[in-house]
GROMACS .gro file of C-alpha atoms in nm:
model
  231
    1MET     CA    1   3.117  -1.979   5.127
    2GLY     CA    2   3.002  -1.963   5.525
    3CYS     CA    3   3.166  -2.336   5.668
    4SER     CA    4   2.783  -2.515   5.619
    5TRP     CA    5   2.561  -2.454   5.377
    6ARG     CA    6   2.189  -2.570   5.376
    7GLY     CA    7   2.114  -2.574   5.022
    8ARG     CA    8   1.949  -2.269   5.039
    9ALA     CA    9   1.893  -2.066   4.691
   10CYS     CA   10   2.172  -1.831   4.635
   11SER     CA   11   2.030  -1.404   4.502
   12ARG     CA   12   2.302  -1.410   4.191
   13PRO     CA   13   2.524  -1.657   4.284
   14PRO     CA   14   2.921  -1.631   4.173
   15PRO     CA   15   3.014  -1.832   3.870
   16THR     CA   16   3.168  -2.132   4.136
   17SER     CA   17   2.947  -2.093   4.357
   18PHE     CA   18   2.709  -2.401   4.488
   19ARG     CA   19   2.357  -2.378   4.392
   20GLY     CA   20   2.052  -2.542   4.549
   21SER     CA   21   1.661  -2.512   4.615
   22ARG     CA   22   1.465  -2.499   4.869
   23GLY     CA   23   1.079  -2.434   4.902
   24SER     CA   24   0.835  -2.247   4.583
   25THR     CA   25   1.128  -2.071   4.518
   26PRO     CA   26   1.320  -1.980   4.322
   27SER     CA   27   1.170  -2.172   3.939
   28PRO     CA   28   1.285  -2.438   3.849
   29ARG     CA   29   1.429  -2.296   3.468
   30ASP     CA   30   1.561  -2.048   3.687
   31GLN     CA   31   1.778  -2.311   3.956
   32ALA     CA   32   1.877  -2.495   3.666
   33ARG     CA   33   2.030  -2.223   3.388
   34PRO     CA   34   2.352  -2.206   3.372
   35ASN     CA   35   2.496  -1.983   3.549
   36ALA     CA   36   2.809  -2.157   3.661
   37LEU     CA   37   2.806  -2.230   3.294
   38GLY     CA   38   2.808  -1.857   3.088
   39THR     CA   39   2.563  -1.905   2.871
   40ARG     CA   40   2.211  -2.099   2.790
   41ASP     CA   41   2.389  -2.381   2.498
   42ILE     CA   42   2.502  -2.656   2.710
   43ILE     CA   43   2.470  -3.000   2.641
   44PHE     CA   44   2.372  -3.285   2.900
   45THR     CA   45   2.741  -3.508   2.890
   46GLY     CA   46   2.525  -3.875   2.965
   47HIS     CA   47   2.697  -3.947   3.297
   48SER     CA   48   2.392  -4.014   3.493
   49ASP     CA   49   2.486  -4.216   3.820
   50ALA     CA   50   2.272  -4.325   4.169
   51HIS     CA   51   2.438  -4.362   4.488
   52HIS     CA   52   2.301  -4.590   4.751
   53GLY     CA   53   2.510  -4.620   5.030
   54PHE     CA   54   2.785  -4.530   4.827
   55THR     CA   55   3.082  -4.283   4.968
   56GLN     CA   56   3.379  -4.158   4.788
   57GLY     CA   57   3.684  -3.997   4.978
   58TRP     CA   58   3.848  -3.674   4.853
   59HIS     CA   59   3.840  -3.675   4.487
   60LYS     CA   60   3.749  -3.443   4.169
   61ASP     CA   61   3.550  -3.525   3.938
   62SER     CA   62   3.732  -3.432   3.643
   63GLY     CA   63   3.978  -3.654   3.676
   64SER     CA   64   3.980  -4.090   3.742
   65THR     CA   65   4.254  -4.304   3.867
   66ALA     CA   66   4.126  -4.592   3.692
   67LEU     CA   67   4.210  -4.394   3.326
   68GLY     CA   68   4.543  -4.313   3.472
   69ASP     CA   69   4.488  -3.936   3.645
   70PRO     CA   70   4.318  -3.859   3.906
   71LEU     CA   71   4.341  -3.470   3.847
   72ALA     CA   72   4.221  -3.437   3.477
   73GLY     CA   73   4.142  -3.790   3.363
   74TYR     CA   74   3.816  -3.702   3.222
   75LEU     CA   75   3.887  -3.396   3.024
   76GLY     CA   76   4.244  -3.505   2.825
   77GLU     CA   77   4.454  -3.218   2.945
   78PRO     CA   78   4.727  -3.090   3.182
   79SER     CA   79   4.626  -3.016   3.555
   80THR     CA   80   4.892  -2.648   3.471
   81SER     CA   81   4.615  -2.550   3.249
   82LEU     CA   82   4.313  -2.705   3.311
   83PHE     CA   83   4.271  -2.561   3.666
   84ARG     CA   84   4.315  -2.234   3.518
   85ARG     CA   85   3.989  -2.218   3.338
   86ARG     CA   86   3.616  -2.105   3.347
   87PRO     CA   87   3.389  -2.314   3.455
   88GLU     CA   88   3.326  -2.570   3.221
   89VAL     CA   89   3.158  -2.868   3.326
   90VAL     CA   90   2.910  -2.914   3.587
   91LYS     CA   91   2.760  -3.145   3.779
   92ILE     CA   92   2.428  -3.213   3.972
   93GLY     CA   93   2.337  -3.322   4.261
   94ILE     CA   94   2.023  -3.435   4.413
   95TYR     CA   95   1.983  -3.585   4.787
   96LEU     CA   96   1.711  -3.784   4.878
   97GLN     CA   97   1.761  -3.770   5.200
   98GLU     CA   98   1.802  -3.575   5.481
   99SER     CA   99   2.175  -3.512   5.564
  100THR     CA  100   2.375  -3.470   5.873
  101ASP     CA  101   2.728  -3.458   5.940
  102LEU     CA  102   2.797  -3.756   5.908
  103ASN     CA  103   2.653  -3.841   5.606
  104CYS     CA  104   2.686  -3.497   5.391
  105LEU     CA  105   2.892  -3.364   5.088
  106ARG     CA  106   3.192  -3.160   5.206
  107VAL     CA  107   3.359  -3.000   4.963
  108ASP     CA  108   3.739  -2.801   4.928
  109PRO     CA  109   3.623  -2.398   4.849
  110GLY     CA  110   3.828  -2.260   4.558
  111SER     CA  111   4.005  -2.598   4.476
  112HIS     CA  112   3.855  -2.578   4.126
  113LEU     CA  113   4.146  -2.357   4.023
  114ARG     CA  114   4.405  -2.549   4.204
  115PRO     CA  115   4.583  -2.959   4.093
  116GLY     CA  116   4.556  -3.203   4.404
  117LEU     CA  117   4.332  -3.340   4.640
  118GLN     CA  118   4.416  -3.236   4.994
  119PRO     CA  119   4.169  -3.028   5.097
  120LEU     CA  120   4.301  -2.668   5.263
  121ARG     CA  121   3.929  -2.530   5.372
  122PRO     CA  122   3.695  -2.883   5.437
  123THR     CA  123   3.300  -2.791   5.477
  124ARG     CA  124   2.992  -2.927   5.516
  125VAL     CA  125   2.702  -2.878   5.294
  126LEU     CA  126   2.455  -2.985   5.474
  127MET     CA  127   2.106  -3.081   5.214
  128ASP     CA  128   1.734  -3.137   5.304
  129ALA     CA  129   1.525  -3.468   5.146
  130GLY     CA  130   1.497  -3.331   4.768
  131ASP     CA  131   1.751  -3.019   4.748
  132LEU     CA  132   2.040  -3.010   4.481
  133VAL     CA  133   2.398  -2.883   4.481
  134VAL     CA  134   2.587  -2.725   4.199
  135PHE     CA  135   2.918  -2.786   4.128
  136ASP     CA  136   3.242  -2.774   3.891
  137VAL     CA  137   3.380  -3.103   3.808
  138ARG     CA  138   3.717  -2.997   3.898
  139ILE     CA  139   3.654  -2.898   4.262
  140THR     CA  140   3.783  -3.118   4.574
  141HIS     CA  141   3.512  -3.277   4.730
  142ALA     CA  142   3.425  -3.607   4.951
  143GLY     CA  143   3.098  -3.815   5.079
  144ALA     CA  144   2.981  -3.940   5.335
  145VAL     CA  145   3.214  -3.992   5.698
  146VAL     CA  146   3.301  -4.376   5.697
  147PRO     CA  147   3.227  -4.465   6.034
  148ASP     CA  148   3.394  -4.775   6.222
  149GLU     CA  149   3.244  -5.104   6.139
  150ASP     CA  150   3.087  -5.150   6.528
  151SER     CA  151   2.909  -4.825   6.483
  152THR     CA  152   2.573  -4.729   6.465
  153ASP     CA  153   2.601  -4.478   6.222
  154LEU     CA  154   2.693  -4.724   5.947
  155ASP     CA  155   2.292  -4.859   5.831
  156ALA     CA  156   2.179  -4.480   5.869
  157LEU     CA  157   2.525  -4.454   5.607
  158ARG     CA  158   2.414  -4.819   5.409
  159GLU     CA  159   2.076  -4.637   5.321
  160ARG     CA  160   2.192  -4.343   5.178
  161MET     CA  161   2.080  -4.258   4.853
  162SER     CA  162   2.155  -3.916   4.607
  163ALA     CA  163   2.171  -3.944   4.216
  164PHE     CA  164   2.371  -3.729   3.972
  165VAL     CA  165   2.399  -3.586   3.653
  166THR     CA  166   2.654  -3.373   3.446
  167PHE     CA  167   2.622  -2.998   3.203
  168GLY     CA  168   2.853  -2.861   2.973
  169LEU     CA  169   2.872  -2.632   2.756
  170ASP     CA  170   2.933  -2.746   2.392
  171SER     CA  171   3.288  -2.753   2.368
  172PRO     CA  172   3.564  -3.012   2.279
  173ARG     CA  173   3.690  -3.008   2.670
  174THR     CA  174   3.252  -3.137   2.812
  175ARG     CA  175   3.266  -3.427   2.486
  176ALA     CA  176   3.592  -3.541   2.580
  177PHE     CA  177   3.413  -3.552   2.935
  178ALA     CA  178   3.118  -3.787   2.802
  179ARG     CA  179   3.364  -3.995   2.633
  180ALA     CA  180   3.510  -4.075   2.965
  181ASN     CA  181   3.257  -4.152   3.132
  182MET     CA  182   3.045  -4.280   2.853
  183VAL     CA  183   3.376  -4.601   2.863
  184ARG     CA  184   3.362  -4.549   3.298
  185GLN     CA  185   2.955  -4.595   3.349
  186LYS     CA  186   2.937  -4.941   3.094
  187GLY     CA  187   3.210  -5.069   3.262
  188GLN     CA  188   3.076  -5.105   3.559
  189VAL     CA  189   2.747  -5.294   3.390
  190GLY     CA  190   2.913  -5.468   3.234
  191LEU     CA  191   2.850  -5.289   2.853
  192GLY     CA  192   3.079  -5.361   2.575
  193GLN     CA  193   3.237  -5.033   2.457
  194ASP     CA  194   3.036  -5.077   2.125
  195SER     CA  195   2.693  -5.077   2.311
  196ALA     CA  196   2.387  -4.874   2.203
  197MET     CA  197   2.415  -4.734   2.618
  198GLY     CA  198   2.410  -4.284   2.664
  199SER     CA  199   2.540  -4.124   2.414
  200ALA     CA  200   2.954  -3.999   2.357
  201SER     CA  201   2.857  -3.715   2.184
  202GLY     CA  202   2.660  -3.566   2.420
  203LYS     CA  203   2.333  -3.461   2.278
  204VAL     CA  204   2.102  -3.616   2.455
  205ARG     CA  205   1.869  -3.386   2.664
  206MET     CA  206   1.662  -3.444   3.088
  207VAL     CA  207   1.358  -3.267   3.049
  208VAL     CA  208   1.281  -3.186   3.397
  209THR     CA  209   0.945  -3.154   3.561
  210TRP     CA  210   0.891  -2.980   3.903
  211LEU     CA  211   0.713  -3.149   4.157
  212PRO     CA  212   0.615  -3.017   4.503
  213GLY     CA  213   0.670  -3.194   4.816
  214ARG     CA  214   0.596  -3.224   5.100
  215SER     CA  215   0.590  -2.884   5.308
  216GLY     CA  216   0.674  -2.747   4.978
  217ARG     CA  217   0.966  -2.815   4.875
  218CYS     CA  218   1.047  -2.914   4.508
  219ARG     CA  219   1.133  -3.216   4.321
  220TRP     CA  220   1.294  -3.298   4.090
  221ARG     CA  221   1.192  -3.597   3.815
  222PRO     CA  222   1.417  -3.634   3.518
  223ARG     CA  223   1.247  -3.778   3.198
  224ALA     CA  224   1.489  -3.893   2.913
  225ALA     CA  225   1.426  -3.728   2.580
  226GLY     CA  226   1.570  -3.622   2.262
  227SER     CA  227   1.839  -3.382   2.135
  228ARG     CA  228   2.012  -3.028   2.329
  229ARG     CA  229   1.800  -2.878   2.518
  230ARG     CA  230   1.790  -2.445   2.595
  231TRP     CA  231   1.701  -2.314   2.861
   0.00000   0.00000   0.00000
């Protein structure tokens, strides 16, 4: 992967590459199909975040400091074995504005196969409004660069908007990820752990419709639905 990636679709990406969408091709089903997981039998974990004016430093979505393990806390597995496995849980990021060098996603290619949060090859992922990117939750990545308090870039960062959902293999690790993320999400919105929000088992479906946007670009519009989705 190069030093800057514009979210363009790849013809046949390797299992852990980033994948985005622009224009009328490829089709939404091809774009959303879980090529990175090597199977059509996947589940939605129940994880769904919307970010507005939010950014985070270098981290892995496989772990959580709040859970006591920033590398593997969501998956409940020692990092010595977790980072030797094929991709099992992937996140889809949906970007609602054009990104810049300041507010774009940053990733460390290859870090899904090694523990540690210090990036070795920090790389920008530049997106247009409506683009999406799919990445392994184990990869080390970061959000926007936080400017100084008196910077004119601060207002633009406050308006930064993005949304994220996570899918995975129908496996014990994906279900562990789903349960741990539901605990986090309930805590963030002030709900008790016995509330009925979401699905700890991950058996929820996201039906995605493809809407043409301006200049021929496409948009994701997720709709909640019933049980497991097979592409």
